[in-house]
PDB file of C-alpha atoms in Angstrom:
ATOM      1  CA  MET A   1     128.905  16.546  52.297  1.00 59.00           C
ATOM      2  CA  GLN A   2     130.859  18.040  55.206  1.00 59.00           C
ATOM      3  CA  LYS A   3     133.135  14.991  55.255  1.00 68.00           C
ATOM      4  CA  VAL A   4     133.818  15.373  51.546  1.00 68.00           C
ATOM      5  CA  LEU A   5     134.863  19.009  52.086  1.00 73.00           C
ATOM      6  CA  LEU A   6     137.257  17.867  54.806  1.00 76.00           C
ATOM      7  CA  TRP A   7     138.767  15.254  52.488  1.00 81.00           C
ATOM      8  CA  ILE A   8     139.378  17.612  49.565  1.00 86.00           C
ATOM      9  CA  PRO A   9     142.528  19.361  50.920  1.00 88.00           C
ATOM     10  CA  GLN A  10     144.180  15.996  51.623  1.00 89.00           C
ATOM     11  CA  LEU A  11     143.172  14.614  48.237  1.00 90.00           C
ATOM     12  CA  LEU A  12     144.479  17.701  46.451  1.00 92.00           C
ATOM     13  CA  GLY A  13     147.764  17.338  48.331  1.00 91.00           C
ATOM     14  CA  GLY A  14     148.096  13.806  46.978  1.00 90.00           C
ATOM     15  CA  ALA A  15     147.061  14.967  43.504  1.00 92.00           C
ATOM     16  CA  ARG A  16     149.866  17.526  43.609  1.00 92.00           C
ATOM     17  CA  ASN A  17     152.478  14.760  43.918  1.00 91.00           C
ATOM     18  CA  THR A  18     150.750  12.809  41.153  1.00 93.00           C
ATOM     19  CA  ILE A  19     150.899  15.753  38.749  1.00 94.00           C
ATOM     20  CA  ILE A  20     154.479  16.761  39.627  1.00 94.00           C
ATOM     21  CA  ILE A  21     155.871  13.247  39.141  1.00 94.00           C
ATOM     22  CA  THR A  22     154.050  12.897  35.827  1.00 94.00           C
ATOM     23  CA  ILE A  23     155.147  16.239  34.374  1.00 95.00           C
ATOM     24  CA  ILE A  24     158.799  15.928  35.401  1.00 95.00           C
ATOM     25  CA  SER A  25     159.202  12.260  34.449  1.00 95.00           C
ATOM     26  CA  VAL A  26     157.585  12.671  31.032  1.00 94.00           C
ATOM     27  CA  GLY A  27     159.518  15.887  30.392  1.00 94.00           C
ATOM     28  CA  ILE A  28     162.896  14.330  31.151  1.00 95.00           C
ATOM     29  CA  GLY A  29     161.788  11.090  29.519  1.00 94.00           C
ATOM     30  CA  ILE A  30     161.190  12.859  26.210  1.00 93.00           C
ATOM     31  CA  VAL A  31     164.773  14.142  26.137  1.00 93.00           C
ATOM     32  CA  LEU A  32     166.225  10.753  27.119  1.00 95.00           C
ATOM     33  CA  SER A  33     163.998   8.923  24.644  1.00 94.00           C
ATOM     34  CA  LEU A  34     165.338  11.003  21.765  1.00 91.00           C
ATOM     35  CA  PHE A  35     168.884   9.773  22.404  1.00 92.00           C
ATOM     36  CA  LEU A  36     167.655   6.216  22.942  1.00 95.00           C
ATOM     37  CA  ALA A  37     165.746   6.246  19.655  1.00 92.00           C
ATOM     38  CA  LEU A  38     168.668   7.629  17.681  1.00 89.00           C
ATOM     39  CA  GLY A  39     171.000   5.238  19.472  1.00 92.00           C
ATOM     40  CA  LYS A  40     168.871   2.234  18.610  1.00 92.00           C
ATOM     41  CA  MET A  41     168.884   3.258  14.939  1.00 88.00           C
ATOM     42  CA  SER A  42     172.653   3.752  14.941  1.00 85.00           C
ATOM     43  CA  LYS A  43     174.732   1.558  12.639  1.00 86.00           C
ATOM     44  CA  HIS A  44     177.300   1.163  15.419  1.00 88.00           C
ATOM     45  CA  LYS A  45     176.479  -1.925  17.475  1.00 90.00           C
ATOM     46  CA  LEU A  46     178.253  -0.554  20.541  1.00 92.00           C
ATOM     47  CA  ILE A  47     175.580   2.137  20.573  1.00 91.00           C
ATOM     48  CA  SER A  48     172.534   0.363  19.152  1.00 92.00           C
ATOM     49  CA  LYS A  49     172.783  -2.805  21.269  1.00 95.00           C
ATOM     50  CA  PRO A  50     172.814  -1.081  24.707  1.00 95.00           C
ATOM     51  CA  CYS A  51     169.978   1.230  23.651  1.00 95.00           C
ATOM     52  CA  SER A  52     167.940  -1.706  22.354  1.00 95.00           C
ATOM     53  CA  ALA A  53     168.608  -3.651  25.564  1.00 96.00           C
ATOM     54  CA  TYR A  54     167.519  -0.682  27.683  1.00 96.00           C
ATOM     55  CA  ILE A  55     164.279  -0.276  25.772  1.00 96.00           C
ATOM     56  CA  PHE A  56     163.590  -4.018  25.852  1.00 96.00           C
ATOM     57  CA  PHE A  57     164.172  -4.219  29.604  1.00 96.00           C
ATOM     58  CA  PHE A  58     161.988  -1.305  30.655  1.00 96.00           C
ATOM     59  CA  ARG A  59     159.203  -2.161  28.215  1.00 95.00           C
ATOM     60  CA  GLY A  60     159.358  -5.841  29.061  1.00 95.00           C
ATOM     61  CA  THR A  61     159.196  -5.680  32.862  1.00 96.00           C
ATOM     62  CA  PRO A  62     156.339  -4.381  35.053  1.00 95.00           C
ATOM     63  CA  LEU A  63     156.637  -0.780  36.200  1.00 94.00           C
ATOM     64  CA  LEU A  64     155.656  -1.869  39.698  1.00 93.00           C
ATOM     65  CA  MET A  65     158.720  -4.118  39.900  1.00 95.00           C
ATOM     66  CA  GLN A  66     160.943  -1.348  38.554  1.00 95.00           C
ATOM     67  CA  ILE A  67     159.766   1.040  41.280  1.00 95.00           C
ATOM     68  CA  TYR A  68     160.210  -1.594  43.956  1.00 93.00           C
ATOM     69  CA  PHE A  69     163.677  -2.574  42.727  1.00 95.00           C
ATOM     70  CA  ILE A  70     164.978   0.988  42.442  1.00 95.00           C
ATOM     71  CA  TYR A  71     163.861   1.852  45.989  1.00 94.00           C
ATOM     72  CA  TYR A  72     164.466  -1.437  47.805  1.00 94.00           C
ATOM     73  CA  GLY A  73     166.728  -3.491  45.532  1.00 94.00           C
ATOM     74  CA  LEU A  74     169.502  -1.065  44.593  1.00 94.00           C
ATOM     75  CA  PRO A  75     170.625  -0.508  48.228  1.00 93.00           C
ATOM     76  CA  GLN A  76     171.125  -4.270  48.610  1.00 93.00           C
ATOM     77  CA  ILE A  77     173.400  -4.337  45.567  1.00 92.00           C
ATOM     78  CA  ASN A  78     175.458  -1.415  46.829  1.00 91.00           C
ATOM     79  CA  PRO A  79     174.633   0.963  49.719  1.00 91.00           C
ATOM     80  CA  ALA A  80     175.971   3.820  47.580  1.00 91.00           C
ATOM     81  CA  LEU A  81     172.991   3.301  45.250  1.00 91.00           C
ATOM     82  CA  THR A  82     170.485   4.022  48.028  1.00 91.00           C
ATOM     83  CA  ILE A  83     167.828   6.585  47.147  1.00 92.00           C
ATOM     84  CA  LYS A  84     166.524   7.808  50.498  1.00 88.00           C
ATOM     85  CA  SER A  85     163.693   9.895  49.097  1.00 91.00           C
ATOM     86  CA  ALA A  86     160.663   7.916  47.944  1.00 91.00           C
ATOM     87  CA  PHE A  87     159.763  10.845  45.713  1.00 92.00           C
ATOM     88  CA  ASN A  88     163.128  10.761  43.938  1.00 94.00           C
ATOM     89  CA  ALA A  89     162.973   6.980  43.562  1.00 94.00           C
ATOM     90  CA  ALA A  90     159.511   7.196  42.029  1.00 94.00           C
ATOM     91  CA  LEU A  91     160.617  10.012  39.751  1.00 95.00           C
ATOM     92  CA  LEU A  92     163.617   7.997  38.546  1.00 95.00           C
ATOM     93  CA  ALA A  93     161.553   4.874  37.900  1.00 95.00           C
ATOM     94  CA  PHE A  94     158.908   6.748  35.918  1.00 95.00           C
ATOM     95  CA  THR A  95     161.490   8.697  33.939  1.00 96.00           C
ATOM     96  CA  LEU A  96     163.398   5.565  32.911  1.00 96.00           C
ATOM     97  CA  ASN A  97     160.192   3.707  32.068  1.00 96.00           C
ATOM     98  CA  THR A  98     158.633   6.577  30.132  1.00 95.00           C
ATOM     99  CA  ALA A  99     161.827   7.113  28.140  1.00 96.00           C
ATOM    100  CA  ALA A 100     161.760   3.508  26.942  1.00 96.00           C
ATOM    101  CA  TYR A 101     158.189   3.757  25.675  1.00 94.00           C
ATOM    102  CA  LEU A 102     158.637   7.157  24.073  1.00 94.00           C
ATOM    103  CA  ALA A 103     161.863   6.011  22.397  1.00 94.00           C
ATOM    104  CA  GLU A 104     159.880   3.578  20.255  1.00 93.00           C
ATOM    105  CA  ASP A 105     157.388   6.314  19.368  1.00 91.00           C
ATOM    106  CA  ILE A 106     160.188   8.648  18.314  1.00 91.00           C
ATOM    107  CA  ARG A 107     161.969   5.905  16.380  1.00 89.00           C
ATOM    108  CA  ALA A 108     158.761   5.198  14.481  1.00 87.00           C
ATOM    109  CA  GLY A 109     158.340   8.922  13.882  1.00 86.00           C
ATOM    110  CA  VAL A 110     161.843   9.283  12.462  1.00 83.00           C
ATOM    111  CA  GLN A 111     161.392   6.263  10.217  1.00 82.00           C
ATOM    112  CA  SER A 112     158.099   7.687   8.936  1.00 82.00           C
ATOM    113  CA  ILE A 113     159.875  10.732   7.475  1.00 81.00           C
ATOM    114  CA  ASP A 114     160.084  10.541   3.694  1.00 80.00           C
ATOM    115  CA  ALA A 115     163.459   9.288   2.449  1.00 76.00           C
ATOM    116  CA  GLY A 116     163.663  12.349   0.219  1.00 77.00           C
ATOM    117  CA  GLN A 117     164.123  14.523   3.302  1.00 77.00           C
ATOM    118  CA  PHE A 118     167.270  12.606   4.233  1.00 78.00           C
ATOM    119  CA  GLU A 119     168.606  12.757   0.680  1.00 79.00           C
ATOM    120  CA  ALA A 120     167.935  16.479   0.405  1.00 80.00           C
ATOM    121  CA  ALA A 121     169.781  17.147   3.669  1.00 77.00           C
ATOM    122  CA  ARG A 122     172.783  15.117   2.493  1.00 80.00           C
ATOM    123  CA  THR A 123     172.749  16.957  -0.831  1.00 80.00           C
ATOM    124  CA  LEU A 124     173.042  20.220   1.064  1.00 79.00           C
ATOM    125  CA  GLY A 125     176.162  18.879   2.754  1.00 79.00           C
ATOM    126  CA  MET A 126     174.672  18.510   6.211  1.00 80.00           C
ATOM    127  CA  SER A 127     176.329  16.210   8.725  1.00 78.00           C
ATOM    128  CA  TYR A 128     174.267  13.484  10.377  1.00 75.00           C
ATOM    129  CA  TRP A 129     173.644  15.547  13.513  1.00 76.00           C
ATOM    130  CA  GLN A 130     172.873  18.691  11.525  1.00 79.00           C
ATOM    131  CA  MET A 131     170.359  16.734   9.455  1.00 81.00           C
ATOM    132  CA  MET A 132     168.714  15.328  12.569  1.00 80.00           C
ATOM    133  CA  ARG A 133     168.675  18.616  14.463  1.00 78.00           C
ATOM    134  CA  LEU A 134     167.548  20.888  11.645  1.00 80.00           C
ATOM    135  CA  VAL A 135     165.432  18.672   9.392  1.00 81.00           C
ATOM    136  CA  ILE A 136     164.360  15.315  10.787  1.00 81.00           C
ATOM    137  CA  ILE A 137     163.753  15.914  14.508  1.00 81.00           C
ATOM    138  CA  PRO A 138     161.518  18.999  14.034  1.00 81.00           C
ATOM    139  CA  GLN A 139     159.274  16.987  11.699  1.00 82.00           C
ATOM    140  CA  THR A 140     159.364  13.978  14.003  1.00 82.00           C
ATOM    141  CA  ILE A 141     158.246  16.021  17.004  1.00 81.00           C
ATOM    142  CA  ARG A 142     155.105  17.061  15.146  1.00 81.00           C
ATOM    143  CA  ARG A 143     154.335  13.425  14.337  1.00 83.00           C
ATOM    144  CA  VAL A 144     154.793  12.084  17.880  1.00 85.00           C
ATOM    145  CA  ILE A 145     152.601  14.609  19.693  1.00 86.00           C
ATOM    146  CA  PRO A 146     149.614  12.194  19.849  1.00 86.00           C
ATOM    147  CA  PRO A 147     151.571   9.236  21.331  1.00 87.00           C
ATOM    148  CA  VAL A 148     153.353  11.550  23.790  1.00 89.00           C
ATOM    149  CA  GLY A 149     149.962  12.767  24.956  1.00 90.00           C
ATOM    150  CA  ASN A 150     148.772   9.190  25.391  1.00 90.00           C
ATOM    151  CA  GLU A 151     151.920   8.280  27.335  1.00 91.00           C
ATOM    152  CA  PHE A 152     151.418  11.287  29.597  1.00 93.00           C
ATOM    153  CA  ILE A 153     147.864  10.254  30.470  1.00 93.00           C
ATOM    154  CA  MET A 154     148.963   6.666  31.078  1.00 92.00           C
ATOM    155  CA  ALA A 155     151.787   7.829  33.342  1.00 92.00           C
ATOM    156  CA  LEU A 156     149.371  10.087  35.222  1.00 92.00           C
ATOM    157  CA  LYS A 157     147.251   7.096  36.165  1.00 91.00           C
ATOM    158  CA  ASP A 158     150.196   4.747  36.735  1.00 92.00           C
ATOM    159  CA  VAL A 159     151.631   7.073  39.377  1.00 91.00           C
ATOM    160  CA  SER A 160     149.181   5.361  41.730  1.00 89.00           C
ATOM    161  CA  LEU A 161     151.779   2.558  41.885  1.00 91.00           C
ATOM    162  CA  VAL A 162     154.167   4.705  43.948  1.00 90.00           C
ATOM    163  CA  SER A 163     152.191   3.903  47.072  1.00 86.00           C
ATOM    164  CA  ILE A 164     154.218   0.681  47.232  1.00 87.00           C
ATOM    165  CA  ILE A 165     157.192   2.725  48.480  1.00 89.00           C
ATOM    166  CA  GLY A 166     155.107   4.868  50.823  1.00 85.00           C
ATOM    167  CA  LEU A 167     154.780   7.982  48.694  1.00 86.00           C
ATOM    168  CA  SER A 168     151.543   9.857  49.239  1.00 85.00           C
ATOM    169  CA  ASP A 169     149.963  10.330  45.850  1.00 88.00           C
ATOM    170  CA  LEU A 170     146.239  10.749  45.232  1.00 90.00           C
ATOM    171  CA  THR A 171     145.540   7.009  45.397  1.00 89.00           C
ATOM    172  CA  LYS A 172     147.472   6.435  48.636  1.00 89.00           C
ATOM    173  CA  VAL A 173     145.830   9.404  50.347  1.00 91.00           C
ATOM    174  CA  THR A 174     142.443   8.061  49.253  1.00 90.00           C
ATOM    175  CA  ARG A 175     143.216   4.659  50.742  1.00 88.00           C
ATOM    176  CA  GLN A 176     144.426   6.231  53.985  1.00 88.00           C
ATOM    177  CA  ILE A 177     141.242   8.245  54.369  1.00 87.00           C
ATOM    178  CA  SER A 178     139.126   5.214  53.483  1.00 87.00           C
ATOM    179  CA  SER A 179     140.893   3.137  56.125  1.00 85.00           C
ATOM    180  CA  SER A 180     140.861   5.749  58.905  1.00 83.00           C
ATOM    181  CA  GLN A 181     137.250   6.796  58.282  1.00 78.00           C
ATOM    182  CA  ALA A 182     136.019   3.269  57.527  1.00 77.00           C
ATOM    183  CA  THR A 183     134.284   4.447  54.359  1.00 81.00           C
ATOM    184  CA  ALA A 184     134.642   3.855  50.641  1.00 85.00           C
ATOM    185  CA  MET A 185     132.804   7.051  49.749  1.00 87.00           C
ATOM    186  CA  VAL A 186     136.098   8.937  49.565  1.00 88.00           C
ATOM    187  CA  TYR A 187     136.801   7.129  46.290  1.00 89.00           C
ATOM    188  CA  ILE A 188     134.053   9.172  44.617  1.00 91.00           C
ATOM    189  CA  PRO A 189     135.719  12.612  45.007  1.00 90.00           C
ATOM    190  CA  ALA A 190     139.100  10.972  44.347  1.00 92.00           C
ATOM    191  CA  MET A 191     137.931   9.583  41.011  1.00 93.00           C
ATOM    192  CA  ILE A 192     136.365  12.920  40.131  1.00 93.00           C
ATOM    193  CA  ILE A 193     139.711  14.634  40.777  1.00 93.00           C
ATOM    194  CA  TYR A 194     141.425  12.073  38.547  1.00 94.00           C
ATOM    195  CA  LEU A 195     138.866  12.726  35.820  1.00 95.00           C
ATOM    196  CA  ILE A 196     139.330  16.486  36.084  1.00 94.00           C
ATOM    197  CA  ILE A 197     143.117  16.233  35.900  1.00 94.00           C
ATOM    198  CA  THR A 198     142.929  13.830  32.963  1.00 94.00           C
ATOM    199  CA  ALA A 199     140.403  16.026  31.160  1.00 94.00           C
ATOM    200  CA  VAL A 200     142.551  19.148  31.608  1.00 94.00           C
ATOM    201  CA  PHE A 201     145.731  17.565  30.250  1.00 93.00           C
ATOM    202  CA  THR A 202     143.844  15.806  27.467  1.00 92.00           C
ATOM    203  CA  ALA A 203     142.453  19.167  26.372  1.00 93.00           C
ATOM    204  CA  ILE A 204     145.942  20.706  26.520  1.00 91.00           C
ATOM    205  CA  PHE A 205     147.455  17.989  24.348  1.00 89.00           C
ATOM    206  CA  ARG A 206     144.520  18.184  21.957  1.00 89.00           C
ATOM    207  CA  GLN A 207     145.177  21.888  21.428  1.00 89.00           C
ATOM    208  CA  VAL A 208     148.910  21.313  20.970  1.00 85.00           C
ATOM    209  CA  GLU A 209     148.144  18.545  18.495  1.00 80.00           C
ATOM    210  CA  LYS A 210     145.691  20.696  16.577  1.00 80.00           C
ATOM    211  CA  LYS A 211     148.277  23.464  16.156  1.00 79.00           C
ATOM    212  CA  ASN A 212     151.381  21.396  15.540  1.00 72.00           C
ATOM    213  CA  SER A 213     150.595  17.816  14.620  1.00 56.00           C
ATOM    214  CA  ALA A 214     151.534  16.608  11.158  1.00 53.00           C
ATOM    215  CA  TYR A 215     148.352  14.554  10.905  1.00 52.00           C
TER     216      TYR A 215
END
Protein backbone atom coordinates (compact mmCIF):
# COMPACT_ATOMS: atom_id res chain seq x y z
CA MET A 1 0.00 0.00 0.00
CA GLN A 2 2.86 2.36 0.86
CA LYS A 3 4.42 1.73 -2.55
CA VAL A 4 1.14 2.57 -4.26
CA LEU A 5 0.99 5.90 -2.41
CA LEU A 6 4.52 6.67 -3.59
CA TRP A 7 3.56 5.88 -7.19
CA ILE A 8 0.46 8.07 -7.27
CA PRO A 9 2.20 11.48 -7.66
CA GLN A 10 4.25 10.18 -10.60
CA LEU A 11 1.21 8.56 -12.21
CA LEU A 12 -0.84 11.74 -11.82
CA GLY A 13 1.99 13.70 -13.43
CA GLY A 14 1.80 11.41 -16.45
CA ALA A 15 -2.00 11.61 -16.45
CA ARG A 16 -1.72 15.40 -16.60
CA ASN A 17 0.10 15.20 -19.95
CA THR A 18 -2.44 12.66 -21.19
CA ILE A 19 -5.37 14.95 -20.39
CA ILE A 20 -3.73 18.13 -21.73
CA ILE A 21 -2.81 16.56 -25.08
CA THR A 22 -6.30 15.13 -25.46
CA ILE A 23 -8.18 18.34 -24.63
CA ILE A 24 -6.03 20.61 -26.80
CA SER A 25 -5.80 18.26 -29.79
CA VAL A 26 -9.53 17.52 -29.86
CA GLY A 27 -10.37 21.20 -29.33
CA ILE A 28 -8.22 22.39 -32.23
CA GLY A 29 -9.19 19.32 -34.24
CA ILE A 30 -12.87 20.26 -34.06
CA VAL A 31 -12.17 23.67 -35.61
CA LEU A 32 -9.92 22.20 -38.33
CA SER A 33 -12.38 19.40 -39.05
CA LEU A 34 -15.15 21.89 -39.77
CA PHE A 35 -13.15 23.44 -42.61
CA LEU A 36 -12.09 20.01 -43.86
CA ALA A 37 -15.69 18.79 -43.93
CA LEU A 38 -16.96 21.85 -45.76
CA GLY A 39 -13.96 21.70 -48.08
CA LYS A 40 -14.61 18.08 -48.96
CA MET A 41 -18.23 18.91 -49.81
CA SER A 42 -17.19 21.87 -51.95
CA LYS A 43 -18.07 21.78 -55.65
CA HIS A 44 -14.63 23.20 -56.45
CA LYS A 45 -12.19 20.36 -57.04
CA LEU A 46 -9.21 22.50 -56.08
CA ILE A 47 -10.72 22.60 -52.60
CA SER A 48 -12.48 19.24 -52.32
CA LYS A 49 -9.63 17.08 -53.65
CA PRO A 50 -6.94 18.26 -51.17
CA CYS A 51 -9.40 18.00 -48.27
CA SER A 52 -10.43 14.50 -49.34
CA ALA A 53 -6.77 13.48 -49.71
CA TYR A 54 -5.97 14.82 -46.24
CA ILE A 55 -8.82 12.92 -44.64
CA PHE A 56 -7.96 9.74 -46.55
CA PHE A 57 -4.30 9.91 -45.53
CA PHE A 58 -4.79 10.48 -41.82
CA ARG A 59 -7.65 7.99 -41.54
CA GLY A 60 -5.85 5.42 -43.64
CA THR A 61 -2.48 5.34 -41.89
CA PRO A 62 -1.70 4.25 -38.30
CA LEU A 63 -1.52 7.03 -35.73
CA LEU A 64 1.66 5.49 -34.36
CA MET A 65 3.39 5.97 -37.72
CA GLN A 66 2.11 9.54 -37.95
CA ILE A 67 3.60 10.39 -34.54
CA TYR A 68 6.88 8.73 -35.43
CA PHE A 69 7.09 10.45 -38.82
CA ILE A 70 6.28 13.93 -37.51
CA TYR A 71 8.95 13.70 -34.78
CA TYR A 72 11.67 11.70 -36.54
CA GLY A 73 10.84 11.83 -40.25
CA LEU A 74 10.19 15.52 -40.90
CA PRO A 75 13.71 16.62 -39.80
CA GLN A 76 15.21 14.24 -42.37
CA ILE A 77 13.15 15.83 -45.14
CA ASN A 78 14.16 19.34 -44.10
CA PRO A 79 15.92 20.42 -40.87
CA ALA A 80 13.61 23.45 -40.79
CA LEU A 81 10.71 21.07 -40.12
CA THR A 82 12.28 19.80 -36.90
CA ILE A 83 9.97 19.83 -33.88
CA LYS A 84 12.30 19.74 -30.89
CA SER A 85 9.59 19.32 -28.27
CA ALA A 86 8.13 15.82 -28.03
CA PHE A 87 5.04 17.37 -26.48
CA ASN A 88 4.48 19.67 -29.45
CA ALA A 89 5.09 16.84 -31.92
CA ALA A 90 2.56 14.64 -30.14
CA LEU A 91 0.08 17.49 -29.99
CA LEU A 92 0.44 18.14 -33.73
CA ALA A 93 0.04 14.47 -34.64
CA PHE A 94 -3.08 14.05 -32.52
CA THR A 95 -4.61 17.28 -33.77
CA LEU A 96 -4.13 16.36 -37.43
CA ASN A 97 -5.39 12.83 -36.87
CA THR A 98 -8.40 13.87 -34.81
CA ALA A 99 -9.38 16.51 -37.36
CA ALA A 100 -9.54 13.89 -40.11
CA TYR A 101 -11.86 11.63 -38.13
CA LEU A 102 -14.09 14.43 -36.90
CA ALA A 103 -14.32 15.87 -40.43
CA GLU A 104 -16.24 12.79 -41.56
CA ASP A 105 -18.55 13.07 -38.54
CA ILE A 106 -19.27 16.71 -39.31
CA ARG A 107 -19.75 16.01 -43.01
CA ALA A 108 -22.29 13.32 -42.14
CA GLY A 109 -23.96 15.74 -39.73
CA VAL A 110 -24.27 18.45 -42.37
CA GLN A 111 -25.65 16.01 -44.92
CA SER A 112 -28.22 14.79 -42.38
CA ILE A 113 -29.82 18.25 -42.19
CA ASP A 114 -33.15 18.35 -43.99
CA ALA A 115 -32.91 19.81 -47.50
CA GLY A 116 -35.70 22.21 -46.58
CA GLN A 117 -33.32 24.03 -44.24
CA PHE A 118 -30.99 24.80 -47.14
CA GLU A 119 -33.86 25.91 -49.36
CA ALA A 120 -35.31 28.14 -46.66
CA ALA A 121 -31.94 29.82 -46.11
CA ARG A 122 -31.55 30.46 -49.85
CA THR A 123 -35.08 31.84 -50.00
CA LEU A 124 -34.13 34.36 -47.34
CA GLY A 125 -31.26 35.51 -49.55
CA MET A 126 -28.47 34.13 -47.40
CA SER A 127 -25.05 33.56 -48.93
CA TYR A 128 -23.45 30.12 -48.65
CA TRP A 129 -21.33 31.11 -45.65
CA GLN A 130 -24.22 32.89 -43.95
CA MET A 131 -26.37 29.79 -44.40
CA MET A 132 -23.66 27.56 -42.95
CA ARG A 133 -22.82 29.87 -40.06
CA LEU A 134 -26.34 30.80 -39.02
CA VAL A 135 -28.46 27.79 -39.97
CA ILE A 136 -26.63 24.59 -40.84
CA ILE A 137 -23.58 24.51 -38.55
CA PRO A 138 -25.52 25.21 -35.31
CA GLN A 139 -27.81 22.26 -36.08
CA THR A 140 -24.88 20.09 -37.12
CA ILE A 141 -23.03 20.73 -33.87
CA ARG A 142 -25.97 19.35 -31.91
CA ARG A 143 -25.98 16.21 -34.06
CA VAL A 144 -22.24 15.47 -33.77
CA ILE A 145 -21.94 15.74 -29.99
CA PRO A 146 -22.08 11.93 -29.51
CA PRO A 147 -19.33 11.11 -32.08
CA VAL A 148 -17.15 13.96 -30.76
CA GLY A 149 -17.46 12.46 -27.30
CA ASN A 150 -16.48 9.05 -28.63
CA GLU A 151 -13.49 10.52 -30.47
CA PHE A 152 -12.38 12.29 -27.30
CA ILE A 153 -12.40 9.07 -25.29
CA MET A 154 -10.55 7.22 -28.05
CA ALA A 155 -7.92 9.96 -28.23
CA LEU A 156 -7.55 9.88 -24.44
CA LYS A 157 -6.55 6.23 -24.58
CA ASP A 158 -4.50 6.56 -27.78
CA VAL A 159 -2.26 9.17 -26.15
CA SER A 160 -0.41 6.18 -24.69
CA LEU A 161 1.28 5.95 -28.11
CA VAL A 162 3.33 9.10 -27.46
CA SER A 163 5.78 7.09 -25.41
CA ILE A 164 7.42 6.16 -28.73
CA ILE A 165 8.93 9.66 -28.86
CA GLY A 166 9.85 9.71 -25.17
CA LEU A 167 6.98 11.79 -23.84
CA SER A 168 5.98 10.89 -20.30
CA ASP A 169 2.27 10.22 -20.35
CA LEU A 170 0.44 7.96 -17.90
CA THR A 171 1.37 4.77 -19.76
CA LYS A 172 5.08 5.62 -20.07
CA VAL A 173 5.35 6.59 -16.41
CA THR A 174 3.66 3.30 -15.50
CA ARG A 175 6.16 1.34 -17.57
CA GLN A 176 9.08 3.24 -16.04
CA ILE A 177 7.91 2.48 -12.52
CA SER A 178 7.25 -1.15 -13.43
CA SER A 179 10.77 -1.49 -14.83
CA SER A 180 12.60 0.31 -12.01
CA GLN A 181 10.64 -1.41 -9.24
CA ALA A 182 10.51 -4.79 -10.99
CA THR A 183 6.76 -5.07 -10.40
CA ALA A 184 3.64 -5.16 -12.52
CA MET A 185 1.40 -4.10 -9.65
CA VAL A 186 1.75 -0.46 -10.67
CA TYR A 187 -0.54 -1.20 -13.62
CA ILE A 188 -3.46 -1.59 -11.20
CA PRO A 189 -3.51 2.04 -9.93
CA ALA A 190 -2.63 3.21 -13.45
CA MET A 191 -5.67 1.47 -14.94
CA ILE A 192 -7.84 2.82 -12.14
CA ILE A 193 -6.67 6.36 -12.97
CA TYR A 194 -7.50 5.74 -16.63
CA LEU A 195 -10.95 4.51 -15.65
CA ILE A 196 -11.57 7.54 -13.45
CA ILE A 197 -10.50 9.98 -16.16
CA THR A 198 -12.60 8.18 -18.76
CA ALA A 199 -15.61 8.07 -16.45
CA VAL A 200 -15.37 11.79 -15.67
CA PHE A 201 -15.21 12.88 -19.32
CA THR A 202 -17.86 10.37 -20.34
CA ALA A 203 -20.19 11.86 -17.73
CA ILE A 204 -19.38 15.38 -18.97
CA PHE A 205 -20.18 14.52 -22.57
CA ARG A 206 -23.32 12.68 -21.50
CA GLN A 207 -24.58 15.83 -19.78
CA VAL A 208 -23.70 18.00 -22.78
CA GLU A 209 -25.46 15.53 -25.05
CA LYS A 210 -28.54 15.43 -22.86
CA LYS A 211 -28.86 19.23 -22.95
CA ASN A 212 -27.91 19.90 -26.55
CA SER A 213 -28.04 16.79 -28.69
CA ALA A 214 -30.59 16.65 -31.49
CA TYR A 215 -31.26 12.97 -30.82
